[in-house]
mmCIF file of C-alpha atoms in Angstrom:
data_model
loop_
_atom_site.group_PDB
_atom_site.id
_atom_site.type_symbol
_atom_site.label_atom_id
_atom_site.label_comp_id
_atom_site.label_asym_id
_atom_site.label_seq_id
_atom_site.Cartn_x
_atom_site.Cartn_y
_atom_site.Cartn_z
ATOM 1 C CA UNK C 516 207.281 176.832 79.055
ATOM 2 C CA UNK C 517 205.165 178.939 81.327
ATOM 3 C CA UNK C 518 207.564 180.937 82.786
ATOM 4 C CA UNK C 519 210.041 181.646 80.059
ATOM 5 C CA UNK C 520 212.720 178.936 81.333
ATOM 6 C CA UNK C 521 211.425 175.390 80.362
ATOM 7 C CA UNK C 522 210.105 174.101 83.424
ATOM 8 C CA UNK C 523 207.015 174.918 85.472
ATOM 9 C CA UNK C 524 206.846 176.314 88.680
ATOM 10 C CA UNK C 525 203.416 175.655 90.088
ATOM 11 C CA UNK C 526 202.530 172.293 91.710
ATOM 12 C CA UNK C 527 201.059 170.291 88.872
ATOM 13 C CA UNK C 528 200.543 167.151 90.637
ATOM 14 C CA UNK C 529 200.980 164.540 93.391
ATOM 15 C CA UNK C 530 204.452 164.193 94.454
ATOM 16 C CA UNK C 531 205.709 160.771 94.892
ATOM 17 C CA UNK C 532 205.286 160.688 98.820
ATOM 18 C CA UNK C 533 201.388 161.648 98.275
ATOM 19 C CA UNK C 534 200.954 158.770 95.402
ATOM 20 C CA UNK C 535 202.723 156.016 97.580
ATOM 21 C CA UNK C 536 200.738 157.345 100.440
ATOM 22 C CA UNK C 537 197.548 156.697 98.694
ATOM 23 C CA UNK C 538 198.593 153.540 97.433
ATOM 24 C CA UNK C 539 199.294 152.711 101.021
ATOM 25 C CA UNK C 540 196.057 153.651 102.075
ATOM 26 C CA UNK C 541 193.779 152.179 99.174
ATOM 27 C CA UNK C 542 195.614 148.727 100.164
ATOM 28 C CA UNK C 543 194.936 148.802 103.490
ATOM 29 C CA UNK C 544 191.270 149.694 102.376
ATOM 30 C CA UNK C 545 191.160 146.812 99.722
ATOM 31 C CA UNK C 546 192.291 144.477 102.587
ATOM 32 C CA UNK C 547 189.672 145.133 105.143
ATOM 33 C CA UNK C 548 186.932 145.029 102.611
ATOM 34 C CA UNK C 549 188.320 141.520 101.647
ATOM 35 C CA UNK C 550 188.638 140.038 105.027
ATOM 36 C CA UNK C 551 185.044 141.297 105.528
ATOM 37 C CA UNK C 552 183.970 139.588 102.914
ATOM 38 C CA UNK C 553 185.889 136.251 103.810
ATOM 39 C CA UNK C 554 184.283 136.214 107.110
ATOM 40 C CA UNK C 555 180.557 137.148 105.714
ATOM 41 C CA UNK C 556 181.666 133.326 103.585
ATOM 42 C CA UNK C 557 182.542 131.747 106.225
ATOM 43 C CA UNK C 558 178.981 132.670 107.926
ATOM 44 C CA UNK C 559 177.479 131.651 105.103
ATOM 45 C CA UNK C 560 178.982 128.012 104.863
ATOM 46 C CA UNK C 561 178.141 127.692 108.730
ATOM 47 C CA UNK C 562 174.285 128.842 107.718
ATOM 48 C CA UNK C 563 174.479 126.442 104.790
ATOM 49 C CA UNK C 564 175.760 123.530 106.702
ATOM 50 C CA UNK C 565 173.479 124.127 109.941
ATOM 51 C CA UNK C 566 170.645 123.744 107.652
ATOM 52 C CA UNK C 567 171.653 121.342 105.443
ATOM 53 C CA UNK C 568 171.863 119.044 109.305
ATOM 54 C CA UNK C 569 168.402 120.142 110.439
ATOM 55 C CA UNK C 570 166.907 118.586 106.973
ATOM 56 C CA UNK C 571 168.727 115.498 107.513
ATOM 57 C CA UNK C 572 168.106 115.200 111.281
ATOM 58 C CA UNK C 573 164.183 115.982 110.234
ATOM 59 C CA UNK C 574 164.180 113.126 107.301
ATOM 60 C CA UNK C 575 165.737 110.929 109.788
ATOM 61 C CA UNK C 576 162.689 111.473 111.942
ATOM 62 C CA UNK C 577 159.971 111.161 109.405
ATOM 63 C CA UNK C 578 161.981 107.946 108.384
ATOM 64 C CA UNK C 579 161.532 106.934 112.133
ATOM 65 C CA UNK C 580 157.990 107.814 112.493
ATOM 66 C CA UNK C 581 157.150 105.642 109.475
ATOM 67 C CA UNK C 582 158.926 103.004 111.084
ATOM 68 C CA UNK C 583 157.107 103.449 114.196
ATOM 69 C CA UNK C 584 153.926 103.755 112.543
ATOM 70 C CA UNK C 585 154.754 99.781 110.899
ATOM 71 C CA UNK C 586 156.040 98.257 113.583
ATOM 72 C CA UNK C 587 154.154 96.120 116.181
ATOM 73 C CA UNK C 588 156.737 95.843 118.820
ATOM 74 C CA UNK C 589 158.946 98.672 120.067
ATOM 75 C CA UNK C 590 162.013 97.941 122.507
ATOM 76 C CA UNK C 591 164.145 100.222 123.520
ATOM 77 C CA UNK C 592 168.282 99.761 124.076
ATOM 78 C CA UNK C 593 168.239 96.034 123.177
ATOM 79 C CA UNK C 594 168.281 94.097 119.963
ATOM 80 C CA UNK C 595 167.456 91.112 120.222
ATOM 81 C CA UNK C 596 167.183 89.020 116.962
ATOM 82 C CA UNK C 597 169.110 91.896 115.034
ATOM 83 C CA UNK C 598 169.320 90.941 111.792
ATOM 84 C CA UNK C 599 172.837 92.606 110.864
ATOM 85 C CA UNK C 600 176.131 92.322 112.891
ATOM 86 C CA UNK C 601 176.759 95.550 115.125
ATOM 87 C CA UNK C 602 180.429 96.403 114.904
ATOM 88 C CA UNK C 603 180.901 97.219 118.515
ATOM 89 C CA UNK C 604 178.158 100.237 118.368
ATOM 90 C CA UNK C 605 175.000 100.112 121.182
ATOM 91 C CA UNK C 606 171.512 99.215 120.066
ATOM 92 C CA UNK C 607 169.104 102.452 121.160
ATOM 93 C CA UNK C 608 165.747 100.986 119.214
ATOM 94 C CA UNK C 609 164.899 97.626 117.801
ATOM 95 C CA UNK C 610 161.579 97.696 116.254
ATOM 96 C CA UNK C 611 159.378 94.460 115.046
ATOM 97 C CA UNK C 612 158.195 95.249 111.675
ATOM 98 C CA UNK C 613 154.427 94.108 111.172
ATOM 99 C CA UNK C 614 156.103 92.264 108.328
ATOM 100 C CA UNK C 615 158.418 90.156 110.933
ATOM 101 C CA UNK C 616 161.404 91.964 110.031
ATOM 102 C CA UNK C 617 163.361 93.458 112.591
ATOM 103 C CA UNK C 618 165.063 97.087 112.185
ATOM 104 C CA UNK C 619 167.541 97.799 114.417
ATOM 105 C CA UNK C 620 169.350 101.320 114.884
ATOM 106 C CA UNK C 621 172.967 101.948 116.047
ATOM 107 C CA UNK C 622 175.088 104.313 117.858
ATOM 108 C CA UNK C 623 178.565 104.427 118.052
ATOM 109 C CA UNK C 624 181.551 104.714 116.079
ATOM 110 C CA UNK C 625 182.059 105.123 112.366
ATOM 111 C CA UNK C 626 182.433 102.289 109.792
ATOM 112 C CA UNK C 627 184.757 104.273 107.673
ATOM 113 C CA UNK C 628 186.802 107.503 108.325
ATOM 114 C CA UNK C 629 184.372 109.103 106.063
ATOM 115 C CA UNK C 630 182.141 109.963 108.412
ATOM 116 C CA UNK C 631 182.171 112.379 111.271
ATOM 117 C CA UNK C 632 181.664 111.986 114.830
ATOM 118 C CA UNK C 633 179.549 108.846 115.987
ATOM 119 C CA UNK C 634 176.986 107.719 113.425
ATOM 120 C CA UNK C 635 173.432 106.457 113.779
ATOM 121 C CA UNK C 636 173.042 103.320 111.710
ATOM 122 C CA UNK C 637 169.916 101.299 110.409
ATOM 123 C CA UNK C 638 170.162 97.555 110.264
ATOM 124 C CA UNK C 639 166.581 96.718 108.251
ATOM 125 C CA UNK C 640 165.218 95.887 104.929
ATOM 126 C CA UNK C 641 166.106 98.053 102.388
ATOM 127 C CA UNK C 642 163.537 100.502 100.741
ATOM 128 C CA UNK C 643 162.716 100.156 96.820
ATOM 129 C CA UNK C 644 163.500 102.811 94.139
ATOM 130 C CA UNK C 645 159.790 103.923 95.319
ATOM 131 C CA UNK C 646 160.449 104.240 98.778
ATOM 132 C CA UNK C 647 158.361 101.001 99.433
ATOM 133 C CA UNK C 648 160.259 98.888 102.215
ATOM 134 C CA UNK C 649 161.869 95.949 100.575
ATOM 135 C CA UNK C 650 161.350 92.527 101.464
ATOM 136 C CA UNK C 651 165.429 91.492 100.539
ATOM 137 C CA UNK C 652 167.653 90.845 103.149
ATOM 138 C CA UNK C 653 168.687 93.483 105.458
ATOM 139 C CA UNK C 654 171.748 95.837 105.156
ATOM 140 C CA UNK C 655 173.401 97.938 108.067
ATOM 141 C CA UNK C 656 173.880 101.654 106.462
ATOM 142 C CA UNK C 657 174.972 104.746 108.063
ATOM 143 C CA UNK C 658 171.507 106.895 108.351
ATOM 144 C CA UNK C 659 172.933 109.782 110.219
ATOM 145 C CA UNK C 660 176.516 111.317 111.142
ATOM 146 C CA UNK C 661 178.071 113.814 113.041
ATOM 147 C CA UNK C 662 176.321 113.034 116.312
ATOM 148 C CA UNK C 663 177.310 113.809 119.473
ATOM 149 C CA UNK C 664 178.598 110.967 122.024
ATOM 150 C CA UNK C 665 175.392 109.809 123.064
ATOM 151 C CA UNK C 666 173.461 112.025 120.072
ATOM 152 C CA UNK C 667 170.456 109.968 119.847
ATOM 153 C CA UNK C 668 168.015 109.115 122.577
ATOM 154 C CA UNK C 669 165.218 106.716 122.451
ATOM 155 C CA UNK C 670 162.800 106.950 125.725
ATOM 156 C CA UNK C 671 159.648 106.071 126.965
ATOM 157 C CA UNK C 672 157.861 109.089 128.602
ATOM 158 C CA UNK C 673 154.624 107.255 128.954
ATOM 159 C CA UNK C 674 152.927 104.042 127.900
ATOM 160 C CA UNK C 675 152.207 103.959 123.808
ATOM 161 C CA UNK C 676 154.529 107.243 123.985
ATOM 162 C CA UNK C 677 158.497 107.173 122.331
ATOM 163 C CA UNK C 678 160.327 110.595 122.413
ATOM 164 C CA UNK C 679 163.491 110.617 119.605
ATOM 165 C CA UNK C 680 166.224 113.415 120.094
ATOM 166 C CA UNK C 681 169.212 113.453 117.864
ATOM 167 C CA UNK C 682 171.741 115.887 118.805
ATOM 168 C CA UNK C 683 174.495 117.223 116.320
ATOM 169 C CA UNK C 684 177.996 117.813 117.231
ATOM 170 C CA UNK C 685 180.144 118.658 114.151
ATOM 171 C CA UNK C 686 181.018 121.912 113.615
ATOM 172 C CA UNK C 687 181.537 125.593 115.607
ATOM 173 C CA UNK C 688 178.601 126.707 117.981
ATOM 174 C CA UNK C 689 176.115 124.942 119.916
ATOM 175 C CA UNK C 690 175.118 121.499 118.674
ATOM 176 C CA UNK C 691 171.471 121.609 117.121
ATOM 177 C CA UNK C 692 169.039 119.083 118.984
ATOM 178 C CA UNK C 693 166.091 117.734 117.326
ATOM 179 C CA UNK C 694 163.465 116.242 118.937
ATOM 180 C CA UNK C 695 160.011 114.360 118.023
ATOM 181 C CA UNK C 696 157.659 112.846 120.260
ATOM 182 C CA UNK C 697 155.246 110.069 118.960
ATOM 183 C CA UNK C 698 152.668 107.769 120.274
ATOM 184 C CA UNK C 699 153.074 104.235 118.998
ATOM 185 C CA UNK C 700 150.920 102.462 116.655
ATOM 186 C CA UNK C 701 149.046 106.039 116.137
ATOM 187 C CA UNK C 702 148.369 107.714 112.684
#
């Protein structure tokens, strides 16, 4: 009773207006910080999966390059003596193993809706549990997806020279294009 009659006359607090006001307010601040934070995600699953395609596309071409560095023949395009059936998807390398197996790779469409975009595929010997190439029979396995239409390129710059580009597609932004250029038969 501070003024004799019960009730106070002074302004003790917020009036409802001034609370649902900055209710209003904090909301609309708790909002913006959350959609900053969903898009700063979103970023980071893009960074994530760009790099997580640059290791593959580089362990592709180290897997290449030992290839290379085994084989004794090198033909670009055709396969002939492939020892796996194709499935409709174009021959860009057949190499002649110094072991007399043939390795061919694939581009085209997926085996499976598993994969995105067109796949690169290795028809070849299989590798041990040691990473030593097999001498079994050979298997066709997807190496490599999410390639553009045309997203690897085998070509012949010079004689004794092969340059390998694989070119991503899946996924916002510009593709990412890896290249590697090799001379045949060289260490």
């Amino acid at each position: 009773m501070a003024n004799g009659k019960g009730w106070r006359t002074g302004s003790a607090g917020f009036s409802l207006i001034e609370l649902l006001l900055a209710l209003a307010l904090g909301l609309l601040l708790c909002g913006v910080v959350l959609q900053a934070l969903a898009a700063d995600g979103h970023g980071l699953q893009q960074l994530v999966r760009r790099q997580r395609e640059g290791l593959l596309q580089r362990r592709l071409l180290e897997l290449l390059r030992s290839e290379l560095l085994r084989s004794e023949a090198v033909r670009l395009g055709a396969a002939p003596g492939a020892a796996c059936a194709l499935g409709g998807r174009t021959p860009v390398l057949h190499l002649q193993l110094r072991t007399g197996a043939p390795v061919t790779y694939t581009l085209g469409a997926p085996p499976s809706p598993i994969w995105q975009g067109q796949v690169l595929m290795r028809c070849g010997p299989a590798y041990s549990l040691h990473g030593e190439p097999g001498n079994g029979a050979a298997q066709n396995r997807v190496v490599l997806d999410g390639l553009a239409p045309g997203g690897f390129r085998a070509e012949a710059p010079a004689v004794g020279r092969l340059r390998l580009q694989l070119q991503g597609a899946v996924g916002e932004g510009t593709p990412r294009l890896t290249s590697l250029e090799l001379a045949h038969g060289s260490r």
